[in-house]
């Protein structure tokens, strides 16, 4: 087609020629001028010609509303290099229409690294959600350095809901989470978490919870949303322990076994919450499992195990708790000038004293007296004195009184003496 003289055709109202000019491939400006002229003449868009008319005028909402019949013309213009200024909006329209015929043309856009709008093409593929795009997208995931583009690929993989994407996405998550906090890209982690939730595969669960309480509260919410979407007994268990939700936990038939399994999770906070679950379930087997956590490398986890044993109140915990109480290798309690970020001020020794006081087993008496006589940190002496008062042994009064001249003699010891003195025996 020779380049049409739009002004001449318009002046003579050559509608058919103007309509033909809507598909002129050498100059997209000709298409725009032809469409504008047809609009002035009052031509009503008809069939495929109408689709080219709306493209030339940039009426993308109308094209999306037309839907499937607009796909082939849109693809034709996308493949026309002379219509480059229209490509971005065409890609967006194809994504909104969600027709599978657009997948291969969009992949062609992605394969050409010289092409602009590759990010828009990935978004469109994500909207379409066709599984044929999974392998090419996975390949691009590993071969692209641009963070924004990788995030769009991750979103698209999540939208396909194809389980072939699970392992690659988990690999990305692991690589990113192993970096230092300064080097970690939270956008990538966030998008992977969301994508894994959409795919709904149980293999993602332990990897999702491994990130819990490490980064931000916002990421924690996204992890919970992903677990909720996966919606299996396994994911519901983790939802229960992450939220300390006793009602949800009670509905899980396999709760005890899952809690025991969670005790071996690499995330310290998850291990702590697994202890909480065992404490809440009140299963007779829980004591032996929690006792193992007294040796956890993380003192917060060990401290929570001590607390749980005290709450359960089973005398099988007495011996290991006494060992914890007498272990002088633990750091002392934090005073008011201690670390502001510490979750617990108390040393495991002080926590063990409290737990022994709750269990009220007389076998703890000698150990508590020995610790009290150390004249150690004020907190440890306070807790030991309180525990002695709970045991109800009046012979502790003399031991407590004998330390009155110690520089760290706590008020709690005076209260313990008063309490023991009121016992009638």
CSV table of C-alpha atoms in Angstrom, one decimal:
chain,number,residue,atom,x,y,z
A,1,UNK,CA,0.0,0.0,0.0
A,2,UNK,CA,1.4,3.4,-1.0
A,3,UNK,CA,1.4,5.9,1.8
A,4,UNK,CA,-2.1,7.4,1.7
A,5,UNK,CA,-2.7,11.2,1.8
A,6,UNK,CA,-5.0,11.3,4.8
A,7,UNK,CA,-6.0,14.9,4.5
A,8,UNK,CA,-7.0,14.4,0.8
A,9,UNK,CA,-9.0,11.3,1.7
A,10,UNK,CA,-10.7,13.0,4.6
A,11,UNK,CA,-11.7,16.0,2.4
A,12,UNK,CA,-13.2,13.7,-0.1
A,13,UNK,CA,-14.7,11.5,2.6
A,14,UNK,CA,-13.2,8.4,1.2
A,15,UNK,CA,-14.2,6.2,4.1
A,16,UNK,CA,-13.1,2.9,2.6
A,17,UNK,CA,-9.7,4.2,1.8
A,18,UNK,CA,-9.4,5.6,5.3
A,19,UNK,CA,-10.5,2.3,6.8
A,20,UNK,CA,-7.7,0.6,4.8
A,21,UNK,CA,-5.2,3.1,6.1
A,22,UNK,CA,-5.9,1.9,9.6
A,23,UNK,CA,-3.7,-1.1,8.8
A,24,UNK,CA,-0.9,0.8,7.1
A,25,UNK,CA,2.3,-0.8,8.4
A,26,UNK,CA,5.0,1.6,7.5
A,27,UNK,CA,4.0,4.5,9.6
A,28,UNK,CA,1.8,4.3,12.8
A,29,UNK,CA,1.1,8.1,12.5
A,30,UNK,CA,-0.8,7.3,9.4
A,31,UNK,CA,-3.1,5.0,11.3
A,32,UNK,CA,-3.7,7.6,14.0
A,33,UNK,CA,-4.5,10.3,11.4
A,34,UNK,CA,-6.8,7.9,9.6
A,35,UNK,CA,-8.7,7.0,12.8
A,36,UNK,CA,-9.0,10.7,13.8
A,37,UNK,CA,-10.4,11.5,10.3
A,38,UNK,CA,-12.9,8.6,10.5
A,39,UNK,CA,-14.1,9.9,13.9
A,40,UNK,CA,-14.6,13.4,12.5
A,41,UNK,CA,-16.5,12.0,9.5
A,42,UNK,CA,-18.7,10.1,11.9
A,43,UNK,CA,-17.8,6.5,10.9
A,44,UNK,CA,-19.0,3.8,13.3
A,45,UNK,CA,-16.4,1.1,14.1
A,46,UNK,CA,-17.3,-2.2,12.5
A,47,UNK,CA,-15.7,-5.7,13.1
A,48,UNK,CA,-12.0,-6.1,12.7
A,49,UNK,CA,-11.7,-2.6,11.2
A,50,UNK,CA,-13.1,-1.3,14.4
A,51,UNK,CA,-10.4,-3.0,16.4
A,52,UNK,CA,-7.7,-1.3,14.3
A,53,UNK,CA,-9.6,2.0,14.7
A,54,UNK,CA,-9.6,1.7,18.5
A,55,UNK,CA,-5.9,0.8,18.5
A,56,UNK,CA,-5.0,3.8,16.5
A,57,UNK,CA,-7.0,6.1,18.9
A,58,UNK,CA,-5.6,4.4,22.0
A,59,UNK,CA,-9.0,3.2,23.1
A,60,UNK,CA,-7.5,0.3,25.1
A,61,UNK,CA,-10.4,-0.1,27.5
A,62,UNK,CA,-12.8,-0.7,24.6
A,63,UNK,CA,-10.4,-3.3,23.1
A,64,UNK,CA,-10.2,-5.1,26.4
A,65,UNK,CA,-14.0,-5.1,26.5
A,66,UNK,CA,-14.1,-6.6,23.0
A,67,UNK,CA,-11.9,-9.4,24.3
A,68,UNK,CA,-11.0,-12.5,22.3
A,69,UNK,CA,-11.8,-11.0,18.8
A,70,UNK,CA,-9.2,-8.3,19.5
A,71,UNK,CA,-6.4,-10.7,20.2
A,72,UNK,CA,-5.2,-11.5,16.7
A,73,UNK,CA,-5.2,-7.9,15.5
A,74,UNK,CA,-3.3,-6.9,18.7
A,75,UNK,CA,-0.7,-9.6,18.1
A,76,UNK,CA,-0.3,-8.5,14.5
A,77,UNK,CA,0.5,-4.9,15.6
A,78,UNK,CA,2.7,-6.1,18.4
A,79,UNK,CA,4.8,-7.9,15.8
A,80,UNK,CA,5.0,-4.8,13.6
A,81,UNK,CA,8.2,-3.0,14.4
A,82,UNK,CA,6.9,0.2,12.8
A,83,UNK,CA,4.2,0.3,15.4
A,84,UNK,CA,6.6,0.3,18.3
A,85,UNK,CA,4.9,3.3,20.2
A,86,UNK,CA,1.8,1.1,20.6
A,87,UNK,CA,3.5,-2.0,21.9
A,88,UNK,CA,3.4,-1.2,25.6
A,89,UNK,CA,-0.3,-0.7,25.7
A,90,UNK,CA,-0.9,-3.7,23.4
A,91,UNK,CA,1.0,-5.9,25.8
A,92,UNK,CA,-1.1,-4.5,28.7
A,93,UNK,CA,-4.3,-5.2,26.8
A,94,UNK,CA,-3.3,-8.8,25.9
A,95,UNK,CA,-2.6,-9.4,29.6
A,96,UNK,CA,-6.0,-8.0,30.6
A,97,UNK,CA,-7.8,-10.1,28.0
A,98,UNK,CA,-6.0,-13.2,29.2
A,99,UNK,CA,-6.2,-15.2,26.0
A,100,UNK,CA,-3.7,-18.0,25.6
A,101,UNK,CA,-3.0,-17.1,22.0
A,102,UNK,CA,-0.9,-14.2,23.3
A,103,UNK,CA,1.5,-16.4,25.3
A,104,UNK,CA,4.0,-17.2,22.5
A,105,UNK,CA,4.1,-13.6,21.1
A,106,UNK,CA,4.7,-12.3,24.6
A,107,UNK,CA,7.5,-14.9,25.1
A,108,UNK,CA,9.1,-13.6,21.9
A,109,UNK,CA,9.1,-10.1,23.4
A,110,UNK,CA,10.9,-11.6,26.5
A,111,UNK,CA,13.5,-13.5,24.5
A,112,UNK,CA,14.6,-10.3,22.7
A,113,UNK,CA,16.7,-8.5,25.3
A,114,UNK,CA,16.9,-5.5,23.0
A,115,UNK,CA,13.1,-5.1,23.3
A,116,UNK,CA,11.6,-2.6,25.6
A,117,UNK,CA,8.6,-3.5,27.8
A,118,UNK,CA,9.9,-6.9,28.8
A,119,UNK,CA,8.6,-6.2,32.3
A,120,UNK,CA,5.2,-5.5,30.9
A,121,UNK,CA,5.3,-8.7,28.9
A,122,UNK,CA,6.1,-10.7,32.1
A,123,UNK,CA,3.2,-9.0,33.9
A,124,UNK,CA,0.9,-9.9,31.0
A,125,UNK,CA,2.0,-13.6,31.1
A,126,UNK,CA,1.3,-13.6,34.8
A,127,UNK,CA,-2.2,-12.3,34.2
A,128,UNK,CA,-2.8,-15.0,31.6
A,129,UNK,CA,-1.4,-17.6,33.9
A,130,UNK,CA,-0.8,-20.2,31.2
A,131,UNK,CA,1.4,-23.1,32.2
A,132,UNK,CA,3.3,-23.2,28.9
A,133,UNK,CA,5.1,-20.1,30.1
A,134,UNK,CA,6.6,-21.8,33.2
A,135,UNK,CA,9.7,-23.3,31.7
A,136,UNK,CA,10.8,-20.2,29.8
A,137,UNK,CA,10.1,-18.0,32.9
A,138,UNK,CA,12.1,-20.3,35.1
A,139,UNK,CA,15.0,-20.1,32.7
A,140,UNK,CA,14.8,-16.4,32.7
A,141,UNK,CA,14.7,-16.3,36.4
A,142,UNK,CA,18.2,-17.6,36.7
A,143,UNK,CA,19.6,-15.6,33.7
A,144,UNK,CA,18.4,-12.1,34.7
A,145,UNK,CA,20.2,-9.8,37.0
A,146,UNK,CA,17.7,-6.9,37.0
A,147,UNK,CA,15.9,-7.1,40.4
A,148,UNK,CA,12.7,-5.5,39.2
A,149,UNK,CA,12.5,-7.8,36.2
A,150,UNK,CA,13.2,-10.9,38.4
A,151,UNK,CA,10.4,-9.8,40.8
A,152,UNK,CA,8.0,-9.7,37.8
A,153,UNK,CA,9.1,-13.2,36.8
A,154,UNK,CA,8.4,-14.5,40.3
A,155,UNK,CA,5.0,-12.9,40.3
A,156,UNK,CA,4.2,-14.5,36.9
A,157,UNK,CA,5.3,-17.9,38.1
A,158,UNK,CA,3.1,-17.6,41.1
A,159,UNK,CA,0.1,-16.7,38.9
A,160,UNK,CA,0.6,-19.8,36.8
A,161,UNK,CA,0.1,-21.9,40.0
A,162,UNK,CA,2.2,-24.5,38.5
A,163,UNK,CA,4.1,-26.8,40.9
A,164,UNK,CA,7.1,-27.0,38.6
A,165,UNK,CA,7.9,-23.5,39.9
A,166,UNK,CA,8.2,-24.6,43.5
A,167,UNK,CA,11.8,-25.8,43.6
A,168,UNK,CA,13.2,-22.8,41.6
A,169,UNK,CA,11.3,-20.4,43.8
A,170,UNK,CA,12.5,-22.1,47.0
A,171,UNK,CA,16.1,-21.9,45.7
A,172,UNK,CA,15.7,-18.2,45.1
A,173,UNK,CA,14.4,-17.8,48.6
A,174,UNK,CA,17.3,-19.7,50.2
A,175,UNK,CA,19.9,-17.9,48.2
A,176,UNK,CA,18.4,-14.5,49.2
A,177,UNK,CA,17.9,-15.4,52.9
A,178,UNK,CA,21.5,-16.6,53.2
A,179,UNK,CA,22.8,-13.1,52.4
A,180,UNK,CA,23.6,-10.6,55.1
A,181,UNK,CA,20.8,-8.4,56.2
A,182,UNK,CA,22.3,-5.5,54.3
A,183,UNK,CA,22.5,-7.4,51.1
A,184,UNK,CA,19.2,-9.2,51.3
A,185,UNK,CA,16.6,-7.9,48.8
A,186,UNK,CA,13.3,-7.8,50.6
A,187,UNK,CA,11.3,-7.3,47.4
A,188,UNK,CA,12.5,-10.6,46.0
A,189,UNK,CA,11.8,-12.4,49.3
A,190,UNK,CA,8.3,-10.8,49.5
A,191,UNK,CA,7.4,-11.8,46.0
A,192,UNK,CA,8.6,-15.4,46.5
A,193,UNK,CA,6.5,-15.8,49.6
A,194,UNK,CA,3.4,-14.5,47.9
A,195,UNK,CA,4.1,-16.7,44.8
A,196,UNK,CA,4.6,-19.8,47.0
A,197,UNK,CA,1.2,-19.1,48.7
A,198,UNK,CA,-0.5,-19.0,45.3
A,199,UNK,CA,1.0,-22.3,44.2
A,200,UNK,CA,-0.3,-24.1,47.3
A,201,UNK,CA,2.4,-26.8,47.6
A,202,UNK,CA,3.3,-28.2,51.0
A,203,UNK,CA,7.0,-28.3,50.1
A,204,UNK,CA,7.1,-24.6,50.6
A,205,UNK,CA,5.8,-24.5,54.2
A,206,UNK,CA,9.0,-25.2,56.2
A,207,UNK,CA,10.8,-22.7,54.0
A,208,UNK,CA,8.2,-20.0,54.6
A,209,UNK,CA,8.2,-20.4,58.4
A,210,UNK,CA,12.0,-20.3,58.4
A,211,UNK,CA,11.7,-16.6,57.6
A,212,UNK,CA,9.2,-15.9,60.4
A,213,UNK,CA,10.2,-13.2,62.9
A,214,UNK,CA,13.5,-12.6,61.2
A,215,UNK,CA,12.8,-9.6,59.0
A,216,UNK,CA,9.7,-7.4,59.3
A,217,UNK,CA,6.1,-7.7,60.6
A,218,UNK,CA,4.9,-7.0,57.1
A,219,UNK,CA,6.7,-10.1,55.8
A,220,UNK,CA,5.3,-12.1,58.8
A,221,UNK,CA,1.8,-11.2,57.6
A,222,UNK,CA,2.6,-12.3,54.1
A,223,UNK,CA,3.9,-15.6,55.4
A,224,UNK,CA,0.7,-16.1,57.4
A,225,UNK,CA,-1.4,-15.3,54.4
A,226,UNK,CA,0.6,-17.8,52.3
A,227,UNK,CA,0.1,-20.5,55.0
A,228,UNK,CA,-3.6,-19.7,55.2
A,229,UNK,CA,-3.9,-20.0,51.4
A,230,UNK,CA,-2.1,-23.4,51.3
A,231,UNK,CA,-4.6,-24.6,53.8
A,232,UNK,CA,-3.5,-28.1,54.8
A,233,UNK,CA,-3.1,-29.6,58.2
A,234,UNK,CA,0.6,-28.9,58.1
A,235,UNK,CA,0.1,-25.2,57.2
A,236,UNK,CA,-2.7,-24.8,59.7
A,237,UNK,CA,-0.4,-26.2,62.4
A,238,UNK,CA,2.2,-23.6,61.7
A,239,UNK,CA,-0.5,-20.9,61.6
A,240,UNK,CA,-1.6,-22.0,65.0
A,241,UNK,CA,1.8,-21.9,66.6
A,242,UNK,CA,3.0,-18.7,64.9
A,243,UNK,CA,-0.1,-17.0,66.3
A,244,UNK,CA,-0.2,-18.9,69.6
A,245,UNK,CA,-3.8,-19.9,68.6
A,246,UNK,CA,-4.9,-22.6,71.0
A,247,UNK,CA,-8.3,-23.1,69.3
A,248,UNK,CA,-6.7,-23.7,65.9
A,249,UNK,CA,-4.1,-26.0,67.5
A,250,UNK,CA,-6.8,-28.1,69.2
A,251,UNK,CA,-8.4,-28.8,65.8
A,252,UNK,CA,-5.3,-30.4,64.4
A,253,UNK,CA,-5.4,-34.2,64.9
A,254,UNK,CA,-1.7,-34.7,64.4
A,255,UNK,CA,-0.7,-31.7,66.5
A,256,UNK,CA,1.7,-33.5,68.9
A,257,UNK,CA,3.7,-35.1,66.2
A,258,UNK,CA,3.9,-31.9,64.2
A,259,UNK,CA,5.1,-30.0,67.3
A,260,UNK,CA,7.8,-32.6,67.9
A,261,UNK,CA,8.9,-32.3,64.3
A,262,UNK,CA,9.0,-28.5,64.6
A,263,UNK,CA,11.4,-28.7,67.6
A,264,UNK,CA,14.1,-29.5,65.0
A,265,UNK,CA,13.3,-26.4,62.8
A,266,UNK,CA,16.3,-24.1,62.2
A,267,UNK,CA,14.3,-21.0,63.1
A,268,UNK,CA,14.7,-20.3,66.8
A,269,UNK,CA,11.4,-18.7,67.2
A,270,UNK,CA,9.6,-21.6,65.5
A,271,UNK,CA,11.3,-24.0,68.0
A,272,UNK,CA,10.1,-21.8,70.9
A,273,UNK,CA,6.5,-21.9,69.5
A,274,UNK,CA,6.8,-25.7,69.1
A,275,UNK,CA,7.5,-25.9,72.8
A,276,UNK,CA,4.4,-23.7,73.4
A,277,UNK,CA,2.3,-26.1,71.4
A,278,UNK,CA,3.6,-29.1,73.4
A,279,UNK,CA,2.9,-27.2,76.6
A,280,UNK,CA,-0.7,-26.3,75.5
A,281,UNK,CA,-1.5,-29.8,74.3
A,282,UNK,CA,-0.7,-31.3,77.7
A,283,UNK,CA,0.3,-34.6,76.2
A,284,UNK,CA,2.1,-36.9,78.7
A,285,UNK,CA,4.9,-37.4,76.1
A,286,UNK,CA,5.5,-33.7,75.9
A,287,UNK,CA,7.7,-33.5,79.0
A,288,UNK,CA,10.4,-35.8,77.6
A,289,UNK,CA,10.5,-33.8,74.3
A,290,UNK,CA,10.7,-30.5,76.0
A,291,UNK,CA,13.5,-31.7,78.3
A,292,UNK,CA,15.6,-32.1,75.3
A,293,UNK,CA,15.2,-28.4,74.4
A,294,UNK,CA,16.9,-27.4,77.7
A,295,UNK,CA,20.2,-27.9,75.8
A,296,UNK,CA,19.2,-25.7,72.8
A,297,UNK,CA,22.0,-23.4,71.7
A,298,UNK,CA,19.6,-20.5,71.8
A,299,UNK,CA,19.1,-19.4,75.4
A,300,UNK,CA,15.6,-18.0,74.6
A,301,UNK,CA,14.5,-21.4,73.4
A,302,UNK,CA,16.1,-23.1,76.4
A,303,UNK,CA,14.4,-20.5,78.7
A,304,UNK,CA,11.0,-21.2,77.1
A,305,UNK,CA,11.6,-24.9,77.6
A,306,UNK,CA,12.2,-24.2,81.3
A,307,UNK,CA,9.1,-22.1,81.5
A,308,UNK,CA,7.0,-24.8,79.8
A,309,UNK,CA,8.2,-27.5,82.2
A,310,UNK,CA,7.2,-25.3,85.1
A,311,UNK,CA,3.8,-24.7,83.7
A,312,UNK,CA,3.2,-28.4,83.0
A,313,UNK,CA,4.3,-29.2,86.6
A,314,UNK,CA,5.5,-32.7,86.0
A,315,UNK,CA,8.0,-34.0,88.5
A,316,UNK,CA,10.0,-35.7,85.7
A,317,UNK,CA,11.5,-32.3,85.0
A,318,UNK,CA,13.0,-31.9,88.5
A,319,UNK,CA,16.4,-33.3,87.9
A,320,UNK,CA,17.2,-31.5,84.6
A,321,UNK,CA,15.8,-28.2,86.1
A,322,UNK,CA,18.1,-28.6,89.1
A,323,UNK,CA,21.0,-29.1,86.8
A,324,UNK,CA,20.0,-25.9,85.0
A,325,UNK,CA,19.8,-24.0,88.3
A,326,UNK,CA,23.2,-25.1,89.4
A,327,UNK,CA,24.9,-24.4,86.1
A,328,UNK,CA,27.2,-21.4,86.7
A,329,UNK,CA,28.2,-21.2,83.0
A,330,UNK,CA,25.0,-19.4,82.1
A,331,UNK,CA,25.3,-15.6,81.9
A,332,UNK,CA,23.8,-13.6,84.7
A,333,UNK,CA,20.4,-11.9,84.5
A,334,UNK,CA,20.2,-8.5,82.7
A,335,UNK,CA,19.7,-5.6,85.0
A,336,UNK,CA,18.0,-2.4,84.0
A,337,UNK,CA,21.1,-1.5,82.1
A,338,UNK,CA,21.2,-4.7,80.2
A,339,UNK,CA,20.4,-5.2,76.6
A,340,UNK,CA,17.2,-3.5,75.6
A,341,UNK,CA,16.7,-6.0,72.8
A,342,UNK,CA,16.8,-9.0,75.0
A,343,UNK,CA,13.5,-10.9,75.0
A,344,UNK,CA,14.0,-12.1,78.5
A,345,UNK,CA,15.9,-10.4,81.3
A,346,UNK,CA,16.3,-13.5,83.3
A,347,UNK,CA,19.1,-16.0,83.1
A,348,UNK,CA,18.1,-19.7,82.5
A,349,UNK,CA,19.2,-20.2,86.2
A,350,UNK,CA,16.6,-17.8,87.4
A,351,UNK,CA,13.9,-19.3,85.2
A,352,UNK,CA,14.8,-22.7,86.5
A,353,UNK,CA,14.3,-21.5,90.0
A,354,UNK,CA,10.8,-20.2,89.1
A,355,UNK,CA,9.9,-23.5,87.4
A,356,UNK,CA,11.0,-25.5,90.4
A,357,UNK,CA,8.9,-23.3,92.6
A,358,UNK,CA,5.9,-24.0,90.4
A,359,UNK,CA,6.4,-27.8,90.5
A,360,UNK,CA,6.8,-27.7,94.4
A,361,UNK,CA,8.9,-30.8,94.6
A,362,UNK,CA,11.0,-31.0,97.9
A,363,UNK,CA,14.0,-32.4,95.9
A,364,UNK,CA,14.7,-28.9,94.8
A,365,UNK,CA,15.3,-27.6,98.3
A,366,UNK,CA,19.0,-28.2,98.7
A,367,UNK,CA,19.8,-26.8,95.2
A,368,UNK,CA,17.8,-23.6,95.9
A,369,UNK,CA,19.5,-23.1,99.2
A,370,UNK,CA,22.9,-23.5,97.6
A,371,UNK,CA,22.1,-21.0,94.9
A,372,UNK,CA,20.7,-18.5,97.4
A,373,UNK,CA,23.9,-18.7,99.4
A,374,UNK,CA,26.0,-17.8,96.3
A,375,UNK,CA,25.1,-14.2,96.9
A,376,UNK,CA,24.9,-13.8,93.1
A,377,UNK,CA,22.8,-11.5,91.1
A,378,UNK,CA,19.8,-10.0,92.8
A,379,UNK,CA,17.3,-11.6,90.3
A,380,UNK,CA,18.6,-15.1,90.9
A,381,UNK,CA,18.4,-14.6,94.6
A,382,UNK,CA,14.8,-13.2,94.3
A,383,UNK,CA,13.6,-16.1,92.2
A,384,UNK,CA,15.3,-18.7,94.5
A,385,UNK,CA,13.8,-17.2,97.6
A,386,UNK,CA,10.4,-17.2,96.0
A,387,UNK,CA,10.8,-20.9,94.9
A,388,UNK,CA,11.8,-21.8,98.5
A,389,UNK,CA,8.6,-20.1,99.8
A,390,UNK,CA,6.6,-22.2,97.3
A,391,UNK,CA,8.1,-25.5,98.6
A,392,UNK,CA,6.6,-24.7,102.0
A,393,UNK,CA,9.6,-26.0,104.1
A,394,UNK,CA,9.9,-23.9,107.2
A,395,UNK,CA,13.5,-25.0,107.7
A,396,UNK,CA,14.4,-22.6,104.8
A,397,UNK,CA,13.7,-19.7,107.2
A,398,UNK,CA,17.0,-20.0,109.0
A,399,UNK,CA,18.9,-20.4,105.8
A,400,UNK,CA,17.3,-17.3,104.4
A,401,UNK,CA,17.9,-15.3,107.6
A,402,UNK,CA,21.5,-16.3,107.7
A,403,UNK,CA,22.1,-14.4,104.4
A,404,UNK,CA,20.6,-11.1,105.6
A,405,UNK,CA,24.0,-9.5,105.9
A,406,UNK,CA,24.8,-10.2,102.2
A,407,UNK,CA,25.1,-7.1,100.1
A,408,UNK,CA,22.5,-8.5,97.6
A,409,UNK,CA,19.9,-9.6,100.2
A,410,UNK,CA,16.7,-9.1,98.2
A,411,UNK,CA,13.3,-8.0,99.3
A,412,UNK,CA,11.9,-11.2,97.9
A,413,UNK,CA,13.8,-13.1,100.6
A,414,UNK,CA,12.0,-11.1,103.3
A,415,UNK,CA,8.7,-11.9,101.7
A,416,UNK,CA,9.7,-15.6,101.5
A,417,UNK,CA,10.6,-15.6,105.2
A,418,UNK,CA,7.2,-14.0,106.1
A,419,UNK,CA,5.3,-16.5,104.0
A,420,UNK,CA,7.1,-19.5,105.4
A,421,UNK,CA,6.6,-18.2,108.9
A,422,UNK,CA,2.9,-18.3,108.5
A,423,UNK,CA,2.9,-22.0,107.7
A,424,UNK,CA,1.4,-23.9,110.7
A,425,UNK,CA,3.6,-27.0,111.0
